[in-house]
Amino acid sequence: MLDNKEQNLTPLDKLGEFGLIKHLTESIEIHNESTVKGIGDDAAVLNLEGNETVVSTDMLVEGVHFNLAYVPLKHLGYKSVMVNLSDIYAMNAVPSQILVSVAVSNRFPVEALDELYEGIKIACKKYNVDLIGGDTTSSTSGLILSITAIGSAKKENLTYRNGAGENDLLVVSGDLGGAFLGLQVLERENEVFKVNPNTQPDLAEYDYIVGRQLKPEAGKHIVELLEKLEVKPTSMIDISDGLSSEILHLSEQSGYGFKIYEEKIPLDPMVIKTAEEFGINPITCALNGGEDYELLFTISQADFPKIKGNPNFTVIGHTTEQNAENYLILQGSESAVPLTAQGWNSFDDE
Amino acid sequence: MLDNKEQNLTPLDKLGEFGLIKHLTESIEIHNESTVKGIGDDAAVLNLEGNETVVSTDMLVEGVHFNLAYVPLKHLGYKSVMVNLSDIYAMNAVPSQILVSVAVSNRFPVEALDELYEGIKIACKKYNVDLIGGDTTSSTSGLILSITAIGSAKKENLTYRNGAGENDLLVVSGDLGGAFLGLQVLERENEVFKVNPNTQPDLAEYDYIVGRQLKPEAGKHIVELLEKLEVKPTSMIDISDGLSSEILHLSEQSGYGFKIYEEKIPLDPMVIKTAEEFGINPITCALNGGEDYELLFTISQADFPKIKGNPNFTVIGHTTEQNAENYLILQGSESAVPLTAQGWNSFDDE
């Protein structure tokens, strides 16, 4: 019944991930006053009384989001929690609970799930989050993880994707491109291992970027730091798909164009060195690589003195005008390249 | 890395579904005061202020929970919402939001997902629930759905699985066994269709039980009726795995034994007739079939006059003593058969 027997059926990859979500959700109606924000941001916001409740969910599929040949299950558990908490922090909120659903095929022994849950529990403990429910079921092939995170924030502290104003500064936490290059290293070592199973991969010289891929951290310290510095971002998003893609989200939702400067994009020396080794421009890794789980946010210029010189933050650009295009200004020139989303898309036929 | 290279690895089906959940979750710690109830009930309860927030999640996997050869996607969408809302109602709470994550392989066109979401939206509208988020991704094979439902209730109205007292009455809503027999009919017709694709299945004479399988309803009317009648159950659970399995949960969590009476178990005439046709005892369908999504609850004897004669409710038994066994008393005899859980288990190798 699901074969393409009829004409005019649209293949999934035609719409792309964001297009598909939009297509599926645009006619959804909101029925409850308690629904402050539904689909369309990093997380949904509920006003169930007093503080606002923030909820977000993500699904991770073996063979699509991760390869168990080089991703240890403990790391997978940890990372899958981080991916979800990151969405809560991107609302300037604090996560407090998660629910975890797991589907696994019979090829997994109990001990494999123990490893997975070990990583989940370590993440919960470190981030002071309670695992409060979930579902465990079998799958016909592979491992699928679905996690829902719940958090809260004072209404006045919540930060949406749509709040940027004219000439706001664009700020990013940490550095970018490492998670993508860590993945390239892991995939290369896996290819070597497949050819010669007696080789032991030496990942020591890539420790930072491999760690960025296997064990990312969510933006808890950044949200705490912003509160301490009394900086309320005008908009915020987490970097899961790549800097370009996230900037386009902030632009689309606020209506403002963005201009970013190549020389300002924060890169770790190991990112530069490894990108060179792979023959890739490190800026491309930052723009399109994704999975860095840093926070990207806009602040009003009045707040600039509060973050100036802070090593956790880098101002990489600013908003321009309503309905303007988004540009990358190349280093050492006046050349402006339009920003395009070439981030990760799970429906691509790669 | 996941092959059984080591000795002493435990296959998943050794523990069974409930055993596995217990195994995985028994060492989980609670860190937040706001976590009133974590894993171990139909839903988790959060006290985020004022009303209690109730959250539950379920995952549905193609080839495990449903067969798209005879389950229309619109019905699947509707049912997957019902499965989750049922858990919220089983807390004596009212659902208000859901999050839906979907993983699909490229064999599904957009129109297939439209059908799925159509069913989800119909369910949301009918039950006054907002779809507030989710995730959409690709899978390497088949369709996987993960839904999280959120609801709320006054603290004093929440009904847990563990609250039954001595000599409480055991009550069930609606009738049982229909969903299981509906599935048998659908599977039989599917086998006929595979042999001769020109046959058109005539399901009209099985409409009620096929409807119970394909389009179950969650217990909204029951929770509303209980409130109107001013009956606060002492414990409650929804019937997803089968009557026996659910009674064993109520017994284990309260510590009381239960006694139920074969002649009291509510059966629709079509259930009796179809069970006969398949050569199955209809009571077995009710005890072990599952997926009826009726509510099973205990009330104190003082509340009996409030529900007496109400066609929505059937008293099928009562609790006995602390640490007593659970028994089915056979019709027309004094014989007592121990209740055992033979409900559906997704890790069984069937």
XYZ file of C-alpha atoms in Angstrom, chain A residues 131-346:
216
model
C 15.247 10.335 34.297
C 11.522 10.071 35.005
C 10.130 7.654 32.418
C 10.308 6.117 28.997
C 9.611 3.021 27.023
C 11.703 0.013 26.058
C 10.743 -2.098 23.092
C 12.194 -4.285 20.388
C 13.016 -3.162 16.861
C 13.275 -5.191 13.702
C 16.730 -3.763 13.070
C 19.132 -1.596 14.962
C 18.904 0.798 17.854
C 16.607 3.810 18.086
C 16.657 6.319 20.934
C 13.991 8.913 21.635
C 14.530 11.373 24.459
C 12.246 14.080 25.807
C 13.690 16.766 28.087
C 11.679 19.023 30.378
C 12.906 22.190 32.010
C 11.769 25.528 33.284
C 12.588 29.208 33.345
C 11.079 32.439 34.529
C 8.919 33.824 31.769
C 11.050 36.954 31.419
C 14.221 34.898 30.954
C 13.006 32.691 28.093
C 14.901 33.289 24.869
C 13.303 32.469 21.545
C 14.722 32.240 18.052
C 12.748 35.230 16.834
C 13.886 38.043 19.122
C 16.886 39.580 17.326
C 16.713 43.329 16.690
C 18.504 45.748 14.373
C 22.279 45.831 14.786
C 22.318 43.243 17.536
C 25.627 41.444 18.003
C 25.860 37.754 17.103
C 27.772 35.739 19.713
C 28.854 32.105 19.836
C 30.123 30.106 22.805
C 33.220 27.875 22.625
C 34.694 26.936 19.267
C 33.290 25.302 16.142
C 34.008 22.548 13.614
C 35.577 20.107 16.078
C 32.695 17.605 16.229
C 32.601 17.296 12.438
C 36.349 16.717 12.152
C 36.260 14.272 15.054
C 33.745 12.275 13.050
C 36.031 12.339 9.980
C 38.888 10.957 12.094
C 36.694 8.207 13.559
C 35.382 7.216 10.129
C 38.889 7.090 8.692
C 40.151 4.919 11.538
C 37.128 2.657 11.085
C 37.980 2.181 7.401
C 41.567 1.324 8.334
C 40.303 -1.131 10.958
C 38.016 -2.826 8.428
C 40.986 -3.436 6.128
C 43.303 -4.555 8.904
C 41.562 -5.546 12.147
C 44.898 -5.878 13.930
C 45.590 -2.157 13.856
C 44.907 -0.183 17.002
C 43.723 3.330 16.260
C 45.855 5.993 17.902
C 43.429 8.795 18.559
C 45.543 10.556 21.190
C 46.626 13.348 18.900
C 42.969 13.979 18.007
C 41.648 13.774 21.577
C 39.932 17.149 21.648
C 37.997 16.805 18.395
C 37.143 13.125 18.938
C 35.827 14.141 22.364
C 33.756 16.900 20.746
C 32.135 14.250 18.530
C 31.689 11.447 21.055
C 31.056 13.359 24.259
C 29.730 16.866 23.637
C 28.604 18.992 26.560
C 25.389 20.997 26.679
C 25.428 24.730 27.410
C 24.767 24.639 31.173
C 27.818 26.765 31.989
C 26.877 29.287 29.320
C 23.312 29.773 30.582
C 24.654 30.128 34.135
C 27.309 32.588 32.981
C 24.778 34.698 31.086
C 22.667 34.940 34.226
C 25.675 35.902 36.328
C 26.685 38.565 33.807
C 23.066 39.769 33.661
C 22.953 39.333 29.904
C 19.573 38.379 28.469
C 20.114 37.374 24.812
C 17.560 38.771 22.395
C 17.478 35.401 20.573
C 19.243 32.056 20.955
C 19.652 28.646 19.273
C 21.961 25.682 19.762
C 24.366 24.632 17.012
C 23.295 21.137 16.020
C 23.198 21.380 12.220
C 26.008 23.893 11.645
C 26.550 27.621 12.079
C 25.094 28.567 8.674
C 21.900 26.642 9.200
C 21.360 28.109 12.675
C 21.991 31.678 11.511
C 19.407 31.172 8.775
C 16.919 30.076 11.458
C 17.586 33.196 13.539
C 17.297 35.322 10.416
C 14.095 33.747 9.175
C 12.390 33.994 12.545
C 13.455 37.553 13.362
C 13.232 38.916 9.833
C 16.724 40.457 10.085
C 19.703 39.746 7.863
C 22.993 38.683 9.453
C 26.582 39.456 8.519
C 29.374 37.295 9.953
C 33.145 37.629 9.589
C 35.311 34.684 8.606
C 38.250 35.825 10.755
C 36.036 35.964 13.860
C 34.796 32.356 13.739
C 36.421 30.598 16.733
C 38.511 27.577 15.754
C 40.634 25.370 17.978
C 44.220 24.867 16.697
C 43.514 21.130 16.391
C 40.547 21.917 14.146
C 42.759 23.981 11.846
C 45.485 21.331 11.796
C 43.119 18.401 11.177
C 41.131 20.262 8.535
C 44.397 20.843 6.692
C 45.197 17.135 6.985
C 41.856 16.270 5.394
C 42.154 19.024 2.799
C 39.043 20.838 4.016
C 38.651 24.515 4.822
C 38.175 24.671 8.634
C 35.624 27.469 8.162
C 33.527 25.062 6.093
C 33.626 22.628 9.025
C 32.356 25.362 11.342
C 29.668 26.574 8.933
C 28.290 23.220 7.820
C 29.654 20.545 10.129
C 27.218 20.687 13.007
C 27.020 18.736 16.265
C 29.128 21.279 18.176
C 26.226 21.954 20.585
C 27.514 25.425 21.325
C 25.024 28.245 21.862
C 24.537 30.937 19.236
C 22.784 34.088 20.382
C 22.200 37.739 19.722
C 22.603 40.526 22.286
C 21.872 44.220 22.132
C 24.963 46.374 21.734
C 24.328 47.818 25.200
C 25.280 44.410 26.651
C 28.597 44.187 24.812
C 30.718 45.516 27.736
C 29.411 42.659 29.914
C 30.810 39.937 27.634
C 33.799 41.762 26.173
C 37.019 39.811 26.647
C 35.236 36.835 28.198
C 37.000 33.731 26.815
C 33.698 31.813 26.651
C 32.232 34.133 24.044
C 33.150 35.322 20.573
C 31.313 38.056 18.713
C 31.266 36.791 15.136
C 28.960 39.275 13.464
C 25.756 41.260 13.752
C 22.289 41.703 12.386
C 21.779 44.200 9.611
C 18.338 45.231 8.363
C 14.889 43.735 8.024
C 14.576 41.392 5.023
C 18.305 41.636 4.223
C 20.302 38.628 3.005
C 22.793 36.726 5.188
C 26.494 37.057 4.356
C 29.891 35.740 5.291
C 32.577 38.396 4.899
C 35.791 36.705 3.769
C 39.031 37.238 5.626
C 41.354 39.934 4.269
C 38.870 41.132 1.668
C 35.608 42.906 1.255
C 34.062 39.885 -0.458
C 30.683 38.811 0.856
C 29.520 35.244 0.275
C 25.833 34.439 0.798
C 25.270 32.019 3.673
C 23.523 28.828 2.636
C 22.378 25.876 4.685
C 24.446 22.840 3.787
C 24.225 21.278 7.191
C 23.353 17.760 7.949
C 20.010 16.500 6.606
C 18.953 13.009 7.573
